[in-house]
C-alpha positions as a Markdown table, in Angstrom:
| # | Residue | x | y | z |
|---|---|---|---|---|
| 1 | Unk | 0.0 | 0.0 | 0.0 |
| 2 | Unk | 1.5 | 3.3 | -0.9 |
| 3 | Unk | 2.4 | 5.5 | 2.1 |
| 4 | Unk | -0.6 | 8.2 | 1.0 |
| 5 | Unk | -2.8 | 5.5 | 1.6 |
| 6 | Unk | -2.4 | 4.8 | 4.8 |
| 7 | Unk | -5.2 | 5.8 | 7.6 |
| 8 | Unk | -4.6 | 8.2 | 10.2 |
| 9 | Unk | -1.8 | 7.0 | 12.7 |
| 10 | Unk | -3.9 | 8.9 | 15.2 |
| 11 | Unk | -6.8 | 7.2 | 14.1 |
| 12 | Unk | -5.4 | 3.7 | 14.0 |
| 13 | Unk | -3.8 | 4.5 | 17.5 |
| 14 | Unk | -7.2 | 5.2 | 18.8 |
| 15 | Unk | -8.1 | 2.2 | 17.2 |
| 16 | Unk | -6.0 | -0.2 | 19.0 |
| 17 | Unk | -6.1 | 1.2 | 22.5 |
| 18 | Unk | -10.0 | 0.5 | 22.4 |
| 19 | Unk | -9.8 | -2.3 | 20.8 |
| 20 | Unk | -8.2 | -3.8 | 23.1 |
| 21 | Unk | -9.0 | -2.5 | 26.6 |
| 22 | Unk | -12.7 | -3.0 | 24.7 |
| 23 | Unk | -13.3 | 0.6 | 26.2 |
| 24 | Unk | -13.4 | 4.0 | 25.1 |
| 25 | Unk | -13.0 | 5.5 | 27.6 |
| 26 | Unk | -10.2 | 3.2 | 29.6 |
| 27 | Unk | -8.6 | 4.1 | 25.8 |
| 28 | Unk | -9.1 | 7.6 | 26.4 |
| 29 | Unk | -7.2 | 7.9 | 29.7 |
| 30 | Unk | -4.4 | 5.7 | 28.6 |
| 31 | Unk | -3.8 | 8.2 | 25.3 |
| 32 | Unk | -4.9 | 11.2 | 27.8 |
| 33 | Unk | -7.6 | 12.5 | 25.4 |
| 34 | Unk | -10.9 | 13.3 | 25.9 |
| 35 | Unk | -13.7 | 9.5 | 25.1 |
| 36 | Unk | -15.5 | 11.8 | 22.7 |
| 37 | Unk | -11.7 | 12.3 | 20.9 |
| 38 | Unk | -11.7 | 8.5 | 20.5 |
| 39 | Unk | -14.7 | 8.0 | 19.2 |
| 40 | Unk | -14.3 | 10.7 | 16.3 |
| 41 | Unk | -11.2 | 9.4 | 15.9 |
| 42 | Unk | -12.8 | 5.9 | 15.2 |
| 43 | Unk | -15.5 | 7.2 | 13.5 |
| 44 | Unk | -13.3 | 8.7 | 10.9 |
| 45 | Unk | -11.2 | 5.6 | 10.3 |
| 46 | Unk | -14.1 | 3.4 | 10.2 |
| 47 | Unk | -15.4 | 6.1 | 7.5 |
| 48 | Unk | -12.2 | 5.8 | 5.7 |
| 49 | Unk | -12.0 | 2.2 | 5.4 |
| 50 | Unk | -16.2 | 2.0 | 4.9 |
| 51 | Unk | -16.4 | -0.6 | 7.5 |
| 52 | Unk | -17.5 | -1.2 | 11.0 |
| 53 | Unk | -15.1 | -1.9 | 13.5 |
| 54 | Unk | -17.3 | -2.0 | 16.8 |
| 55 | Unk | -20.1 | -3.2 | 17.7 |
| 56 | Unk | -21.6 | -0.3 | 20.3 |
| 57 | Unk | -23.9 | -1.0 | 22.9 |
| 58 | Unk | -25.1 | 1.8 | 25.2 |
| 59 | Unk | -22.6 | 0.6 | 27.8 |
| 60 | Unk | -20.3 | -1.4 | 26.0 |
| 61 | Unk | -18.6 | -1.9 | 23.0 |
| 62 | Unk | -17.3 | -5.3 | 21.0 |
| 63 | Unk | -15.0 | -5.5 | 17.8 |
| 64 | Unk | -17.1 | -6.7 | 14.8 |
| 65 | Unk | -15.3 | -9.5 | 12.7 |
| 66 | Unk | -13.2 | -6.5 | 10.6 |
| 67 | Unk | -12.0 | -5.0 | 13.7 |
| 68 | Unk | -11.1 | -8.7 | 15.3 |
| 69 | Unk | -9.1 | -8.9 | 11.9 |
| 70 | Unk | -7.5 | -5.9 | 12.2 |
| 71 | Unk | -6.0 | -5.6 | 15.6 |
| 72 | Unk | -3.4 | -8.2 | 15.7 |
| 73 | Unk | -1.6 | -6.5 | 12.6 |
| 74 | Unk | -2.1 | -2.9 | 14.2 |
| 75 | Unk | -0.8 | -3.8 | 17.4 |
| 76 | Unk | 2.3 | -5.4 | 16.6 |
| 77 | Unk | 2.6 | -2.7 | 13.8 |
| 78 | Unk | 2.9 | -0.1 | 16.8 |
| 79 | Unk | 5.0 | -2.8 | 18.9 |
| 80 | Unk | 7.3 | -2.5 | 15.6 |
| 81 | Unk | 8.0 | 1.0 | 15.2 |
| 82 | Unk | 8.3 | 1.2 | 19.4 |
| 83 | Unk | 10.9 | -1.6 | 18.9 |
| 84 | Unk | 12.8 | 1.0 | 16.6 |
| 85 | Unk | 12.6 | 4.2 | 17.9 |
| 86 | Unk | 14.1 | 1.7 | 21.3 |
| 87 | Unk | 16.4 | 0.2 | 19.2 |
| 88 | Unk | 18.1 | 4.2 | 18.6 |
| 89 | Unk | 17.0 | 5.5 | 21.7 |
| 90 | Unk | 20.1 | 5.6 | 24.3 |
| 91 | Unk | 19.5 | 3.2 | 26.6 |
| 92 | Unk | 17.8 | 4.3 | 30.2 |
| 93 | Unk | 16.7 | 1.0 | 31.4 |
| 94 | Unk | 16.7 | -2.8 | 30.9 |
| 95 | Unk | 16.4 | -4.3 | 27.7 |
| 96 | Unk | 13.6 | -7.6 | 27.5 |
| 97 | Unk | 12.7 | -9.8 | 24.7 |
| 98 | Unk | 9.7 | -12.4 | 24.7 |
| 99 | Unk | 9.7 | -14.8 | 22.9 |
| 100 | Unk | 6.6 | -16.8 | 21.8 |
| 101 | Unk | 4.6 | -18.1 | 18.9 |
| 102 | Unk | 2.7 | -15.7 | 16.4 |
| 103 | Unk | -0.2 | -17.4 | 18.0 |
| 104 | Unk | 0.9 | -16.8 | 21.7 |
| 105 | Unk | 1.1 | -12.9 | 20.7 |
| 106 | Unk | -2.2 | -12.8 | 19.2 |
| 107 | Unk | -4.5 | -14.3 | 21.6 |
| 108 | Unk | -2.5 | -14.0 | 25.0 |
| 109 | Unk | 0.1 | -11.7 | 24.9 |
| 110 | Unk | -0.9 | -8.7 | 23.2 |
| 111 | Unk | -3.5 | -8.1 | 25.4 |
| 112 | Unk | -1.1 | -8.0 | 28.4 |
| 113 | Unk | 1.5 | -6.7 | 27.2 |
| 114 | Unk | 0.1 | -3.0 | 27.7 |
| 115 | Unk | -0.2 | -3.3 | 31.1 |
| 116 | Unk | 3.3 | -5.1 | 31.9 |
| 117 | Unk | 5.1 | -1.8 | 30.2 |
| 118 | Unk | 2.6 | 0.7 | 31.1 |
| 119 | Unk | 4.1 | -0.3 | 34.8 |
| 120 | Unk | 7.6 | -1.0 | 34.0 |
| 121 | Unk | 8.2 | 2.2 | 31.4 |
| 122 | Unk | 12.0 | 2.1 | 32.5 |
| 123 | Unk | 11.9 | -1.7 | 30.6 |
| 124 | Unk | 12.6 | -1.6 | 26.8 |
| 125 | Unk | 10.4 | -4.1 | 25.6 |
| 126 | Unk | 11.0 | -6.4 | 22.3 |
| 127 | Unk | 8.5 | -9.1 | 21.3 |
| 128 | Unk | 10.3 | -11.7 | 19.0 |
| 129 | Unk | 8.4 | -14.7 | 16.6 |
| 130 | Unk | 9.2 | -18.4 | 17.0 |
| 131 | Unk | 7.7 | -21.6 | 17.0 |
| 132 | Unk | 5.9 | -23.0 | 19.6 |
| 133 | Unk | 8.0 | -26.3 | 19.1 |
| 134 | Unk | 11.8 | -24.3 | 18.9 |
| 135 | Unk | 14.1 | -25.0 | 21.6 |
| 136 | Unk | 16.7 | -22.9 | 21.1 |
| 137 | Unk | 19.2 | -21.4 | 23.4 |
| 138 | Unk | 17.6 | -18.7 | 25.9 |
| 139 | Unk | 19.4 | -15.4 | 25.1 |
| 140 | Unk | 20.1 | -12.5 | 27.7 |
| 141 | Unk | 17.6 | -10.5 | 29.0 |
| 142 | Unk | 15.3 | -12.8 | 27.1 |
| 143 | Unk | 12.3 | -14.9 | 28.3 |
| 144 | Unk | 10.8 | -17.4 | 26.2 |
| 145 | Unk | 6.9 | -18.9 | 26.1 |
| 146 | Unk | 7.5 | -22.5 | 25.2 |
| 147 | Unk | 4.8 | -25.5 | 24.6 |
| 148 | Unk | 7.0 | -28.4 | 26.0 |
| 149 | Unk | 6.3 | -32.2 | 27.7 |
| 150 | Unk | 8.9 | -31.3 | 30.4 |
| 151 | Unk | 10.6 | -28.3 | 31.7 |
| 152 | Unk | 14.3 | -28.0 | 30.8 |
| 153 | Unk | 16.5 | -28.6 | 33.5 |
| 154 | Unk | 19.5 | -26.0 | 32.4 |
| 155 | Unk | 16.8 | -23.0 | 32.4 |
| 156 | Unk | 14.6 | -21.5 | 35.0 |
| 157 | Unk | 10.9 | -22.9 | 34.1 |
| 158 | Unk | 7.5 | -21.8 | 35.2 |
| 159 | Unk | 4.5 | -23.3 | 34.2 |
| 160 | Unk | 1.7 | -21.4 | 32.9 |
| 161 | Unk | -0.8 | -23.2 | 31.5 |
| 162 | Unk | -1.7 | -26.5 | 30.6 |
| 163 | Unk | -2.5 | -27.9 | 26.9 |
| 164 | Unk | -6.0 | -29.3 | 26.1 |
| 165 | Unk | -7.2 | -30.1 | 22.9 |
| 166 | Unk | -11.0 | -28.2 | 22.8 |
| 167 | Unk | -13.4 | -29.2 | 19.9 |
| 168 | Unk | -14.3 | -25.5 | 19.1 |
| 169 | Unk | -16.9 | -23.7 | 16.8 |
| 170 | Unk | -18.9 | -20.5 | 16.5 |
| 171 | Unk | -21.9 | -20.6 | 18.0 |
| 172 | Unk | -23.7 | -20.2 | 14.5 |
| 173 | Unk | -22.1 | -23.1 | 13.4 |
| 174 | Unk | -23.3 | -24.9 | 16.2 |
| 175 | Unk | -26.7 | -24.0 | 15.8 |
| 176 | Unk | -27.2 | -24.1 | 12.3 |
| 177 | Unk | -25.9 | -27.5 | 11.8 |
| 178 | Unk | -27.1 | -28.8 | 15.2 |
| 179 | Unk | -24.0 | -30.0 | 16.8 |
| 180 | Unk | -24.7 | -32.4 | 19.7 |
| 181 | Unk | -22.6 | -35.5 | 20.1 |
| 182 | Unk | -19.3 | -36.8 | 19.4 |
| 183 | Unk | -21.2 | -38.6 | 16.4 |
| 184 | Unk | -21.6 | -35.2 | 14.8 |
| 185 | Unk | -17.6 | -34.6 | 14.1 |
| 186 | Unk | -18.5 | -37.1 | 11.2 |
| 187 | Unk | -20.5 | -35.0 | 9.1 |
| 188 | Unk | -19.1 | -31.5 | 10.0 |
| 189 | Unk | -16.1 | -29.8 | 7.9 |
| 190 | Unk | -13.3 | -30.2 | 10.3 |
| 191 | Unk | -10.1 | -27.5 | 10.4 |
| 192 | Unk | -7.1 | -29.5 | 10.9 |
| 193 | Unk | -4.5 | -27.4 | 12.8 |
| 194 | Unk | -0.7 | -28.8 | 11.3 |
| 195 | Unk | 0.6 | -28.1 | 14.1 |
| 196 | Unk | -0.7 | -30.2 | 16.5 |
| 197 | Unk | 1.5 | -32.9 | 14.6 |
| 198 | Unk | 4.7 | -31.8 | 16.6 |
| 199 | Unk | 3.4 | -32.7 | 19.8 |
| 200 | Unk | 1.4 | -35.5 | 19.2 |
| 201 | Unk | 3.4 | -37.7 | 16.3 |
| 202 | Unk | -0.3 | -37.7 | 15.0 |
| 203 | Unk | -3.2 | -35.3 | 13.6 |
| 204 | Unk | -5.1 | -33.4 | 16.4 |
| 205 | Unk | -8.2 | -34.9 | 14.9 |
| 206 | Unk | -6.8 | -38.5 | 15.1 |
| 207 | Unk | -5.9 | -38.5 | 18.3 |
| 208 | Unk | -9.1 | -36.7 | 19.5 |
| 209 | Unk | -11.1 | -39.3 | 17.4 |
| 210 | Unk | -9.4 | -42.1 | 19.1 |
| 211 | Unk | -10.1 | -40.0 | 22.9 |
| 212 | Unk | -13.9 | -39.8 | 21.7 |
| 213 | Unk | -13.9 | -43.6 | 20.7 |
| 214 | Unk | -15.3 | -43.2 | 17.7 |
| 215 | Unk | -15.1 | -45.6 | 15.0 |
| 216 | Unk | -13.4 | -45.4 | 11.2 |
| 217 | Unk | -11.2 | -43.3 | 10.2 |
| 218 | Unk | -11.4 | -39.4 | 11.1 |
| 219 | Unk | -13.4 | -37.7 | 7.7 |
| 220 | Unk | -11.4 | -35.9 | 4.9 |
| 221 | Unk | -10.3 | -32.2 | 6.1 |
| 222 | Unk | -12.5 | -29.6 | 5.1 |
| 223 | Unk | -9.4 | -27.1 | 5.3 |
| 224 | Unk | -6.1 | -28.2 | 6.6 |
| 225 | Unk | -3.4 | -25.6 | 7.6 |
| 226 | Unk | 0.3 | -26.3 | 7.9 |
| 227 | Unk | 2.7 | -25.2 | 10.3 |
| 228 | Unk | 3.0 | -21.9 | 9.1 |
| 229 | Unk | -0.6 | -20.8 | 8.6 |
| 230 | Unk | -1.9 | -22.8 | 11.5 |
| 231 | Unk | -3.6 | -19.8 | 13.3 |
| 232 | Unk | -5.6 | -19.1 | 10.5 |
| 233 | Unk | -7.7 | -22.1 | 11.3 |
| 234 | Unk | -8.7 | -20.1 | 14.3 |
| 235 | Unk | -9.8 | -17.3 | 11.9 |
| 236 | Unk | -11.8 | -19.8 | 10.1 |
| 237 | Unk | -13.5 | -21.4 | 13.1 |
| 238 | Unk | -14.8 | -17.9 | 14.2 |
| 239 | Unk | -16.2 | -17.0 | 11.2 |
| 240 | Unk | -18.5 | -19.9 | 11.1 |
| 241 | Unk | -17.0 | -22.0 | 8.4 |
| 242 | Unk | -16.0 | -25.6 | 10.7 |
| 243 | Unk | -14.9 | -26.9 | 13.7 |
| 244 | Unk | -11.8 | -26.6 | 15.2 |
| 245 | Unk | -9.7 | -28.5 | 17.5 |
| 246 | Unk | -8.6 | -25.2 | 19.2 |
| 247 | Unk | -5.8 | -24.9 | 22.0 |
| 248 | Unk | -7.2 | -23.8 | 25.0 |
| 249 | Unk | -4.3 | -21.3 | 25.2 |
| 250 | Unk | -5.7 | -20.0 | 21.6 |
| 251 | Unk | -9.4 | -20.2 | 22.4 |
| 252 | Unk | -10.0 | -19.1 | 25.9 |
| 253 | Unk | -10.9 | -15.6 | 25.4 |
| 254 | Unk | -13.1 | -16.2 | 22.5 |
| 255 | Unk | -15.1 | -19.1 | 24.8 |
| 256 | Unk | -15.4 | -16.7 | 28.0 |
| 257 | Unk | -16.3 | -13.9 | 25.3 |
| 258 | Unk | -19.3 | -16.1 | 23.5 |
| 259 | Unk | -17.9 | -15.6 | 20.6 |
| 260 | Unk | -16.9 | -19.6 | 20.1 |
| 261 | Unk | -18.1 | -22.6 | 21.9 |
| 262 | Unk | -17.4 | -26.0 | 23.1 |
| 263 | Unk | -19.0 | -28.4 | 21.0 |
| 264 | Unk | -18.8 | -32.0 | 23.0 |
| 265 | Unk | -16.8 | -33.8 | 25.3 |
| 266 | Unk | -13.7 | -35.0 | 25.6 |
| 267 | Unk | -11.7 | -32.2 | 26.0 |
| 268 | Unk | -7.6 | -33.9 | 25.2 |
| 269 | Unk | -4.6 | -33.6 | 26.7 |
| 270 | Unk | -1.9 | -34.0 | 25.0 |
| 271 | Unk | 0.8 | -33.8 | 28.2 |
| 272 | Unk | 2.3 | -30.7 | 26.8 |
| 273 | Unk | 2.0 | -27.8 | 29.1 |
| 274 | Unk | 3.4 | -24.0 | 28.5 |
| 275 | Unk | 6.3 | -22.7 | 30.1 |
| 276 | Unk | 7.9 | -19.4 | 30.7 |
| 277 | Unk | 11.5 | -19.5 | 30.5 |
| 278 | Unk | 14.8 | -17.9 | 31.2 |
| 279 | Unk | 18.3 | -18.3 | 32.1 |
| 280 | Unk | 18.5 | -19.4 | 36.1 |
| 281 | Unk | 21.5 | -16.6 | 36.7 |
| 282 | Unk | 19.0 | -13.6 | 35.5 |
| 283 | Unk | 15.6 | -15.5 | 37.1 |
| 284 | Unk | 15.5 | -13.2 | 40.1 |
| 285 | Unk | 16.1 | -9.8 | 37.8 |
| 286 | Unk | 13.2 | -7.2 | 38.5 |
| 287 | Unk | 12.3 | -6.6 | 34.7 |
| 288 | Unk | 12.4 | -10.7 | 34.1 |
């Protein structure tokens, strides 16, 4: 897109700090603007682009499917030039870089992240992309969010959260094609996630089938995603077009938010669990 074609940076500022805080006004006193500032601000950029990116209730607002695309990209694009302008900036405190999945960022970490440096301002904070399944070394001033069967015994592990295997779909989805049983998944377009494969030695959906005790072989993918596209299934499941066998590190927002649902029992674990990472020497550092 040619630079004169890009929206506001005001705007798309605005943007972001209500999309995520899901608040106009808690956006509003984090930019230290007026709510009504936002909201032009918002209104203009939704003019701009000639979509709707809330939903507005008269006490609350919610991101409409555009603006649920949108704010990944604009939120690490901000992360991105604040990473530069760092990156030139003489140094005035401690330098930390997380490391996680693409995934990870989206649907855990972003919406965190804001508060962690909105306390720690003196931290200069870098977000770097891996896989869920790399192991490499653990860098200084680095911390890493890792899927793993067992913490590593060179490296200072906590445990966040741990893996399950969720048979997710929109409530739409659900309704319209009258999900009920564990019988269903046979007739139902089913979004195979590629990476499940590195934990399991297996498809998710295999080893789910097998969990569910369910007979034959699992059904021929509606949409399969590799490795490198995986979180797209995600995208796919929430706009109403299969069922998913989410991570319940991916999903859990969008359940407690309505905006997908369980579909049936079981519920798999894999024996993977998350981890946060670091090296043991800098585990007791303030800003790690």
């Amino acid at each position: 897109m040619p630079m004169s074609r890009l929206p506001s940076l005001s705007a798309l500022r605005a943007f972001e700090a209500a999309a995520r805080r899901l608040s106009f006004k808690d956006a509003a006193t984090e930019l230290s603007v007026t709510p009504g500032a936002v909201s032009q601000q918002i209104r203009g950029l939704e003019t701009e682009l000639g979509v709707s990116l809330f939903d507005r209730a008269p006490r609350s607002v919610t991101l409409t499917p555009a603006g649920r695309s949108l704010m990944p990209d604009v939120t690490q694009g901000f992360m991105m030039i604040r990473d530069a302008v760092d990156r030139i900036r003489p140094a005035q405190g401690p330098r930390l870089t997380i490391c996680t999945a693409g995934m990870i960022m989206r649907n855990w970490l972003f919406p965190r992240l804001h508060g962690f440096t909105a306390h720690n301002p003196q931290v200069q904070t870098n977000v770097r992309a891996v896989n869920s399944w790399d192991q490499d070394e653990v860098g200084e001033n680095e911390v890493c969010i890792r899927a793993m069967r067992h913490p590593p015994t060179d490296l200072y592990a906590r445990e966040i959260h741990k893996l399950l295997l969720i048979p997710v779909a929109s409530p739409s989805f659900l309704r319209e094609n009258q999900v009920r049983v564990p019988e269903d998944a046979r007739r139902l377009p089913l979004l195979n996630d590629g990476v499940i494969h590195h934990f399991s030695g297996a498809a998710g959906w295999e080893v789910w089938w097998k969990a569910a005790g369910l007979k034959g072989r699992v059904p021929p993918y509606a949409m399969s995603f590799d490795d490198k596209s995986a979180d797209y299934a995600f995208d796919m499941a929430l706009a109403g077009n299969g069922l998913l066998l989410g991570w319940s590190i991916q999903c859990f927002e969008a359940l407690s938010e309505g905006r997908l649902q369980v579909a049936f029992d079981p519920l798999v674990e894999l024996g993977v669990s998350y981890y946060v990472v670091c090296r043991k020497s800098e585990a007791r550092l303030p800003h790690i």
